[in-house]
XYZ file of C-alpha atoms in Angstrom:
498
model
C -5.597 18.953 23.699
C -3.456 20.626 20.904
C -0.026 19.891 20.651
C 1.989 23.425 21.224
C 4.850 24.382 19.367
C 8.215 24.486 21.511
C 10.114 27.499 20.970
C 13.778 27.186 19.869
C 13.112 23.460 19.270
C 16.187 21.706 17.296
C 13.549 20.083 15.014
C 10.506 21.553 13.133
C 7.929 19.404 15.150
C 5.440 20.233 17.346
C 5.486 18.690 20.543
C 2.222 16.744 21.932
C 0.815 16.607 25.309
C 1.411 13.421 26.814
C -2.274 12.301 26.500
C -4.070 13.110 23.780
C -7.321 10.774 23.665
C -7.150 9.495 20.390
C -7.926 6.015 19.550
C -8.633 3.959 17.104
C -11.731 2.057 17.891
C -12.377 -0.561 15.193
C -11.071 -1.359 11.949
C -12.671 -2.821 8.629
C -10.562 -4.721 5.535
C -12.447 -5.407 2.685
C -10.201 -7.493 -0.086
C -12.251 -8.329 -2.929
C -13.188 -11.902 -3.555
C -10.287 -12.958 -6.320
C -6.919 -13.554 -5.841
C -4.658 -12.911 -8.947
C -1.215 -14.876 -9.492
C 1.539 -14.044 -11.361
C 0.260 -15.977 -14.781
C -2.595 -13.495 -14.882
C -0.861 -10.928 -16.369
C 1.354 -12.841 -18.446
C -2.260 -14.436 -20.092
C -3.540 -10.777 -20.569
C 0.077 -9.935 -22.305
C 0.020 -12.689 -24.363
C -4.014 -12.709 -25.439
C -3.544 -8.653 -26.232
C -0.109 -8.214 -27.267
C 0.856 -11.606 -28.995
C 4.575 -12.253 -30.896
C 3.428 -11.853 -34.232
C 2.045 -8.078 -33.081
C 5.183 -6.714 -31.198
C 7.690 -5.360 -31.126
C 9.811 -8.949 -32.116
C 13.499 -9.697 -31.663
C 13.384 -11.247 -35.133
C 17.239 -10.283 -35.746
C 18.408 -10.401 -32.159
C 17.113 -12.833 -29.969
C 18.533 -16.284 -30.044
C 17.159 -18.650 -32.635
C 16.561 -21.098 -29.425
C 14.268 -18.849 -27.893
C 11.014 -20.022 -26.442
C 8.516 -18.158 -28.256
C 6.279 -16.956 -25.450
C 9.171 -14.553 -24.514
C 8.889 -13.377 -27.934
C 7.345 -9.807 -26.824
C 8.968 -6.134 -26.943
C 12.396 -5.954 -25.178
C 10.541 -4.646 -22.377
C 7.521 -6.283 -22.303
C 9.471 -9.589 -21.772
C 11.384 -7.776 -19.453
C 8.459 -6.413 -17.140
C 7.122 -9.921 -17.546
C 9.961 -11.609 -15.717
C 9.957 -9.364 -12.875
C 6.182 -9.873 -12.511
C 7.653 -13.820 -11.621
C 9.561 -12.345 -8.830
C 8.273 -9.240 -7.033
C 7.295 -11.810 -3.703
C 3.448 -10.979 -4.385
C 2.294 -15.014 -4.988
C -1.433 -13.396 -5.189
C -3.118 -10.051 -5.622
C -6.273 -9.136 -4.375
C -9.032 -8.230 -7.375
C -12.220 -7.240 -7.942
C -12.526 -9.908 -11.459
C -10.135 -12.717 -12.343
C -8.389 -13.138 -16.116
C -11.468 -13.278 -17.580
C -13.085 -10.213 -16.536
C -14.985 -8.391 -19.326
C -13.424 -5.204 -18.210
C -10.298 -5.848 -18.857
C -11.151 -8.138 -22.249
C -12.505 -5.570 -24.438
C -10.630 -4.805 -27.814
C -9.109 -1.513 -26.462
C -8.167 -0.345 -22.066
C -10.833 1.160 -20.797
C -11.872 4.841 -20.661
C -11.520 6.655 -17.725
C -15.200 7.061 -17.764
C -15.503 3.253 -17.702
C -13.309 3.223 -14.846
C -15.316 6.068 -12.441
C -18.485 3.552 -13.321
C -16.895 0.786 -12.453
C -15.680 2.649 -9.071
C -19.028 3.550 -8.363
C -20.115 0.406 -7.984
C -17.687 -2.279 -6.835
C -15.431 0.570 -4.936
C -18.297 1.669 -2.941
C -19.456 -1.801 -2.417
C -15.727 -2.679 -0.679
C -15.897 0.589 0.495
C -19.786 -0.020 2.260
C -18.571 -3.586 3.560
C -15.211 -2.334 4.990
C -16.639 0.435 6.766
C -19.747 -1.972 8.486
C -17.347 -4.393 9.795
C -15.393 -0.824 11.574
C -18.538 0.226 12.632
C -19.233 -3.210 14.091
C -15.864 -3.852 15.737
C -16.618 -0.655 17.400
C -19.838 -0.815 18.746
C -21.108 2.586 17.885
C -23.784 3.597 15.494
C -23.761 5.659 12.666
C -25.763 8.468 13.748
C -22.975 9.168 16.319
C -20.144 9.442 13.557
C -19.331 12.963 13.574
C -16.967 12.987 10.439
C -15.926 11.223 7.994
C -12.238 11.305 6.316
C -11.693 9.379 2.876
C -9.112 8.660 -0.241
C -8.492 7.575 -2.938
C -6.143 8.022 -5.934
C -8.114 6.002 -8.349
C -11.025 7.752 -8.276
C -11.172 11.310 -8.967
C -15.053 11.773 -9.552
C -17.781 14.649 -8.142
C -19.265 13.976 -5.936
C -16.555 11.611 -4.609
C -17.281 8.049 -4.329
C -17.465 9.239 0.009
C -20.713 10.621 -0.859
C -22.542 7.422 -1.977
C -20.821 5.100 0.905
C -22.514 7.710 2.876
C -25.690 7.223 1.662
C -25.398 3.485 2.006
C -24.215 3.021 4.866
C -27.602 5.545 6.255
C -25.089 8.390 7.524
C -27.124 11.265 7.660
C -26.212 13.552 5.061
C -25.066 16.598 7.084
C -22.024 14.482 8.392
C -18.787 16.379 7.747
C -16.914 14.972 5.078
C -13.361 15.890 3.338
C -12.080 13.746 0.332
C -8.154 13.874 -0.039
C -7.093 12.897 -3.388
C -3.126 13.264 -4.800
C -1.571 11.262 -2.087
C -1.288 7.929 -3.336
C 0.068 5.089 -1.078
C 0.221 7.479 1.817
C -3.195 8.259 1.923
C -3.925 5.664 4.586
C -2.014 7.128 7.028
C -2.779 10.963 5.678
C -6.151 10.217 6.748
C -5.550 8.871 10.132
C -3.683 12.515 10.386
C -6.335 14.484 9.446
C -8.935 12.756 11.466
C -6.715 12.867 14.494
C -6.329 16.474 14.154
C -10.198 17.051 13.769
C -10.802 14.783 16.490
C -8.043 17.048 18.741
C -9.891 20.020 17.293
C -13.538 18.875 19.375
C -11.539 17.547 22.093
C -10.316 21.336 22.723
C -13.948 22.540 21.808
C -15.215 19.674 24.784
C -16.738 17.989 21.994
C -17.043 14.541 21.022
C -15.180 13.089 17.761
C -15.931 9.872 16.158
C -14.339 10.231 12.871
C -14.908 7.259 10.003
C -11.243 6.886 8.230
C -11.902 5.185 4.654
C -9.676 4.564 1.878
C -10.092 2.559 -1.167
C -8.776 1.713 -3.869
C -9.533 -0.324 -7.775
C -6.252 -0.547 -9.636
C -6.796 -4.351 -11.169
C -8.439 -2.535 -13.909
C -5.955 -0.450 -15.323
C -3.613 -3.312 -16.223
C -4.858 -2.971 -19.598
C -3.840 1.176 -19.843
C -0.721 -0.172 -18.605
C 0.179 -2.553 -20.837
C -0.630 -0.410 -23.357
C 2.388 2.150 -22.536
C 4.426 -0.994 -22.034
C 3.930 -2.108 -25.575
C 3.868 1.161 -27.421
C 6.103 3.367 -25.893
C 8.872 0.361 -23.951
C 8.648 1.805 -21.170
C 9.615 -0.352 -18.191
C 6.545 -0.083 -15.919
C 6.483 -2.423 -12.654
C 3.365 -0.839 -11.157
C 1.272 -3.319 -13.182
C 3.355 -5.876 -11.340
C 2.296 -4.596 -7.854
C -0.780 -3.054 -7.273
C -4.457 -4.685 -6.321
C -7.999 -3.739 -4.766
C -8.949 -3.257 -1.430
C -10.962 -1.356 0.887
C -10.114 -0.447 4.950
C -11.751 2.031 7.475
C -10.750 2.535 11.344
C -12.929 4.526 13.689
C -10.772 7.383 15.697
C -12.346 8.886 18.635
C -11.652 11.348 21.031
C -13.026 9.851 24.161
C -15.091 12.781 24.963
C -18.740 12.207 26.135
C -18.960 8.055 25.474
C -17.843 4.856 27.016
C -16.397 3.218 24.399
C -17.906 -0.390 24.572
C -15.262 -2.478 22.577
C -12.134 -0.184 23.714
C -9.192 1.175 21.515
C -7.531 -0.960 19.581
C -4.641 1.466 19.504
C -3.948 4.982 20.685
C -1.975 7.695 18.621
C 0.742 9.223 20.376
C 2.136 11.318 17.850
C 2.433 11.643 13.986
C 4.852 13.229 11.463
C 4.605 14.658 7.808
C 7.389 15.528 5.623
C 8.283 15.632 2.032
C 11.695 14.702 0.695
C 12.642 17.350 -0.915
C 13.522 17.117 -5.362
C 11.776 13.899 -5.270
C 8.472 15.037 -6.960
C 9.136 13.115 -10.668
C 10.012 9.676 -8.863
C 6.598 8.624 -7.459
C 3.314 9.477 -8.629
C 0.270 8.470 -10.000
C -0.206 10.686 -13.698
C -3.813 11.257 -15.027
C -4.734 9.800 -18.330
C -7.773 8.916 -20.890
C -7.062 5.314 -19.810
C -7.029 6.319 -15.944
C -3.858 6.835 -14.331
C -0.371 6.083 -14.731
C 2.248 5.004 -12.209
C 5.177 6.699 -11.857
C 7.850 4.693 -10.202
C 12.269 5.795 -10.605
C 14.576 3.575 -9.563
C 15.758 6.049 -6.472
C 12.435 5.334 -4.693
C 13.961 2.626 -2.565
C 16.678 4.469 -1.547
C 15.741 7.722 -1.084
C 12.633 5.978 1.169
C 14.710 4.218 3.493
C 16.727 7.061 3.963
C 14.250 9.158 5.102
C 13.062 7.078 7.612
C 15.424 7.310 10.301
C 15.659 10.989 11.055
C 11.934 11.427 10.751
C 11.786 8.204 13.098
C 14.621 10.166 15.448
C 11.521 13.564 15.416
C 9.242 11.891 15.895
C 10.503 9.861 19.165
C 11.471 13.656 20.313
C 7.943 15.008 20.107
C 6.640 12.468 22.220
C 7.178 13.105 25.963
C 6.493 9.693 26.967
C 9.042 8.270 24.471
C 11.602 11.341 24.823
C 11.570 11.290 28.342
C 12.941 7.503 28.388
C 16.262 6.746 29.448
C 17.436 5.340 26.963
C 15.669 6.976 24.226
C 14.096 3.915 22.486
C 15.243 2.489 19.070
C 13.535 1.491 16.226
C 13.577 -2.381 17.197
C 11.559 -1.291 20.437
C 8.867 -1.037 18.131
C 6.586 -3.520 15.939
C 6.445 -1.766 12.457
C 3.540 -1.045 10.368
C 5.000 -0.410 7.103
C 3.076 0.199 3.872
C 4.560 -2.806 1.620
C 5.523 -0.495 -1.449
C 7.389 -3.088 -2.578
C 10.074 -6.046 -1.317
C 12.967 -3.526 -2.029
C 10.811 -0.521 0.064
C 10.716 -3.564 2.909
C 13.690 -4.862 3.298
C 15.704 -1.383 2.356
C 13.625 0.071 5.487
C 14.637 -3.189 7.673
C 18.103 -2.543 6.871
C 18.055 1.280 7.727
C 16.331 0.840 10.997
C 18.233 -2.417 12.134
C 15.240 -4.107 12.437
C 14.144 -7.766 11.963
C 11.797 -9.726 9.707
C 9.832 -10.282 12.966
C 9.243 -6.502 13.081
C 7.543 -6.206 9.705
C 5.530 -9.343 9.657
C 2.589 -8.070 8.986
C 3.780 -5.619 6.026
C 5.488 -8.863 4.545
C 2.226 -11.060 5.186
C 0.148 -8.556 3.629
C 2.337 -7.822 0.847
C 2.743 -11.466 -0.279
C -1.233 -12.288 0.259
C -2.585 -9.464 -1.210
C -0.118 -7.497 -2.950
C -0.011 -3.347 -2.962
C -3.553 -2.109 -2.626
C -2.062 1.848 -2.152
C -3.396 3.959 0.492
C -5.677 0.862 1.743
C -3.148 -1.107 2.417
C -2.010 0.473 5.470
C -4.986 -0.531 7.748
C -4.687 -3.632 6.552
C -1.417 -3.999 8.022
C -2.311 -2.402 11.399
C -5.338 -4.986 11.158
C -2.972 -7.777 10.652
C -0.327 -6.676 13.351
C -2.691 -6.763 15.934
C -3.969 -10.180 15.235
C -0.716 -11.605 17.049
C 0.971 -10.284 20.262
C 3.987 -8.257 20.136
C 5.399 -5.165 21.160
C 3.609 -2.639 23.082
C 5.007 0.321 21.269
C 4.343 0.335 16.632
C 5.178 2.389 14.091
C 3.256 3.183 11.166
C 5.181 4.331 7.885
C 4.086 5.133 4.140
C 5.000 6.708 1.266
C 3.259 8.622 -1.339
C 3.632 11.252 -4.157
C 5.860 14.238 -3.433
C 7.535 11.976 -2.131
C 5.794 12.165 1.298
C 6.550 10.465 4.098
C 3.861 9.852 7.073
C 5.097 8.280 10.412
C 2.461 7.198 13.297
C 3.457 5.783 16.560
C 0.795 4.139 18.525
C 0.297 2.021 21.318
C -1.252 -1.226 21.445
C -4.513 -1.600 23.928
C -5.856 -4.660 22.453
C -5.674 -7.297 20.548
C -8.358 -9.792 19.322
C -7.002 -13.154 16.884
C -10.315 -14.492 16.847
C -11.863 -10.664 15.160
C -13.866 -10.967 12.363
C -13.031 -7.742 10.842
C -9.895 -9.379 9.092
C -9.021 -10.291 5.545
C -10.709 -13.774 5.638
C -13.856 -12.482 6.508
C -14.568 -11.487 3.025
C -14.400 -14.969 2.161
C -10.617 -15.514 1.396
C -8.468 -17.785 3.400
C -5.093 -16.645 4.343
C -2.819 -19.815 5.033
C 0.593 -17.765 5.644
C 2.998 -18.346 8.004
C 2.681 -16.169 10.809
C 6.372 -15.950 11.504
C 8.475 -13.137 9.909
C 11.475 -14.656 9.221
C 9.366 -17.433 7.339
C 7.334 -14.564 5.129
C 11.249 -12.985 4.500
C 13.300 -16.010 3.534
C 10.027 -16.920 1.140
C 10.470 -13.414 -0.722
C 14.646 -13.018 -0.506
C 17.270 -15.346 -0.978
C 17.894 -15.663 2.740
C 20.080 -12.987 3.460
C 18.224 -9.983 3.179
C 18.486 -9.499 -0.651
C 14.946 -9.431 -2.939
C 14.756 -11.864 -5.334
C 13.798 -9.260 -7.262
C 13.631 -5.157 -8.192
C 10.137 -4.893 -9.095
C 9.944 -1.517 -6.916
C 13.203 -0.021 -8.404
C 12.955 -0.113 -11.827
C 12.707 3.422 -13.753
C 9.405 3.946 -15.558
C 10.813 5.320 -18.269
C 14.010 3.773 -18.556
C 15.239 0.015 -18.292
C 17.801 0.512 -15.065
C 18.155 -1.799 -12.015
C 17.802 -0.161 -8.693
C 21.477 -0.883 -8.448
C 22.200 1.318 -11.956
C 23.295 -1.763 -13.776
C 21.423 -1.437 -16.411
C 23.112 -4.365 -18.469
C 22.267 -6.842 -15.724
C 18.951 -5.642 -14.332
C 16.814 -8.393 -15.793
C 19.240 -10.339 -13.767
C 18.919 -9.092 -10.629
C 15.269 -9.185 -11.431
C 15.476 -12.892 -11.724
C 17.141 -13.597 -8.556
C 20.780 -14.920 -8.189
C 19.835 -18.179 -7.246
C 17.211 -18.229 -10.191
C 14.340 -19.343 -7.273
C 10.860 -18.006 -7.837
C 9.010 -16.165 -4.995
C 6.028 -16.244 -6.207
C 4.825 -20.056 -5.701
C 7.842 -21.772 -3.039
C 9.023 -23.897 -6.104
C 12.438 -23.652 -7.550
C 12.282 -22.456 -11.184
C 14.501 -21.138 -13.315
C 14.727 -17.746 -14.613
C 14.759 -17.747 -18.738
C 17.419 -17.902 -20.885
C 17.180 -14.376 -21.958
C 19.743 -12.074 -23.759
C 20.230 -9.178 -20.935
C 22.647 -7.816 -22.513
C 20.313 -6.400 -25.484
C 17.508 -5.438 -22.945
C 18.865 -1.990 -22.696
């Protein structure tokens, strides 16, 4: 059940057997109860780092301007984007007020891994139950369990106590991955698949619990912090949110599975763009962790995409053995929402459609970026509506690493409770794709805003204007994407951002 490598092959890929097995079962999202607008971190800006504290424009900004832009050159800056990355809520595990993120000073990291310990495992518990349910299994016949995480980095890892409440027995094999960010999602899918392939060729059954899950609400603070101090232009407190997923992947050996696979893998590929290692990462600090984001990340991304996409399609008999070959719009798409810019740069690499990513855009605007999490979420989503029979799963994480996943769909269920609004949050979004795009560009394919492009340590547009990135940040059209209304972008001087 192994793929075998094919000699003299014109790509480094293995090639897999036409049938593998591998399925994934049943699938868990667990968003936390609050939803987070925009204004939330403009209130935690302006209660910790007020005017008269700042870095002020005292002898350069306009004598006109409105004082609640009177913050550092970047703060203001990162401020404005946060009106325009598309998110209109994120998903969080406190609102505003949240004693965790209202003390004097951030919190410690040590604060943090307590914090983790409770509500992550909590998501982490409740995600995994409604997986397990969906499925129709019970725990004593999970064989293994995969997990991630990059904002958690205790021993034991946070696995081992989801473990013990969710009444796994404790000799279960577990592995933890850690360093792989917004890919981890689909990194764990990977590994599971290729344990699961492992007992298939041993004639033993696999029923492997995928988890990932992620708290980054709580480092706002630590990252408005480095904002303040240091002006460094840092969008990752614009993006990211809390969540927790699971899936079930089984190898079909030596069980009926009652509920049936929701989708089966047909092949996966992992690559790292090479020189890439400084623009995306996640940096370890007494405050937590640090997001590294470069303006290239965008770019480089979507660029990537296509001849991985073109390996992958060759590995997979079924798909390579079409006449045509199939395209990327043969597929629904299961990308992780990184961004608007990672989105709609990927849409316009592939030639695909706003219909294709719905459910990356649907997720992305609802929820926001909840990292390697985030990526179930989406497969969750996809399959709530019909579509194609053929989708691709793509992420990116540190290194930067790529992950592609094709799979097949075998079922879909609308009614499932295992969805976002089981948790107790309503999702009223449009369902169709070129709805959730128009709402987050101006209409023709262009973000509002560059709130995944701009360089951590720098003030440059994804675009390398510099002098008119808070611009572009803005929108041309000066419309907000964060609430449907029109609003216009302040009267700021740009050209002194830099």
């Amino acid at each position: 059940m192994s793929p075998s490598t094919v000699p003299n092959s014109t790509t480094s890929n293995d090639h897999f057997q036409s049938d593998l097995n591998l399925s994934l079962c049943g699938l868990g999202v667990e968003y936390p109860p609050f939803l987070v607008g925009p204004e939330a971190l403009e209130t935690l800006a302006n209660r910790f780092y007020p005017p008269s504290t700042a870095y002020v424009w005292e002898n350069l900004m306009p004598s006109n301007l409105n004082p609640q832009y009177k913050l550092t050159f970047v703060s203001a800056k990162v401020l404005s984007i946060n009106r325009y990355t598309g998110i209109e809520t994120r998903a969080a595990i406190g609102d505003v007020d949240h004693p965790i993120v209202n003390q004097p000073n951030a919190p410690s990291i040590k604060i943090l891994n307590d914090l983790f310990r409770v509500d992550g495992v909590r998501l982490s518990v409740n995600a995994c139950k409604k997986a397990l349910q969906e499925w129709g299994g019970s725990v004593d016949d999970i064989t293994h369990i995969v997990s991630t995480t990059c904002t958690n980095s205790a021993n034991p890892g946070f696995d081992h106590y989801v473990v013990k409440e969710l009444g796994i027995r404790s000799s279960v094999e577990k592995i933890l991955l850690h360093g792989i960010g917004c890919s981890g999602g689909m990194a764990a899918m990977r590994a599971a698949a290729h344990i699961a392939l492992g007992s298939s060729y041993q004639q033993k059954p696999a029923r492997v619990l995928v988890l990932a899950c992620e708290i980054s609400s709580v480092l706002v603070r630590s990252e408005l912090d480095s904002i303040n101090e240091e002006q460094q232009t840092r969008v990752g407190v614009c993006l990211f949110s809390d969540c927790a997923s699971a899936a079930i992947l089984t190898n079909g050996v030596g069980e009926d599975e009652t509920s049936g696979p929701i989708y089966e893998l047909l092949g996966w590929k992992h690559q790292i763009i090479d020189d890439t290692e400084d623009d995306l990462g996640f940096d370890v600090d007494p405050l937590g962790w640090k997001v590294v984001l470069t303006q290239r990340v965008p770019t480089v991304a979507a660029a990537a995409v296509s001849p991985c996409f073109q390996d992958l399609i060759q590995s997979v008999p079924e798909l390579h053995d079409q006449s045509p070959s199939p395209i990327a719009a043969d597929f629904d798409w299961a990308l992780h929402p990184g961004g608007s810019l990672i989105i709609t740069g990927v849409e316009q690499a592939m030639n695909l459609t706003p219909e294709h990513l719905r459910a990356s855009y649907e997720i992305y605007m609802k929820y926001g970026n909840s990292s390697s999490a985030t990526i179930i979420s989406v497969l969750n989503k996809l399959r709530e509506s019909e579509g194609k029979e053929n989708v691709v799963a793509c992420a990116f994480g540190p290194g930067i690493a790529l992950e592609m996943m094709i799979l097949r769909r075998r079922r879909t269920d609308p009614t499932s409770s295992n969805g976002p609004e089981s948790n107790g949050i309503h999702e009223n979004i449009n369902g169709a794709g070129s709805t959730v795009h128009e709402h987050i560009t101006n209409g023709n394919g262009v973000p509002h805003m560059n709130g995944t492009s701009i360089t951590t340590n720098g003030a440059t547009s994804a675009d390398g204007d510099s002098e008119n990135s808070l611009s572009a940040a803005a929108g041309s059209n000066g419309t907000s994407a964060t609430d449907g209304e029109t609003r216009s972008a302040p009267d700021l001087p740009v050209e002194e951002l830099d």
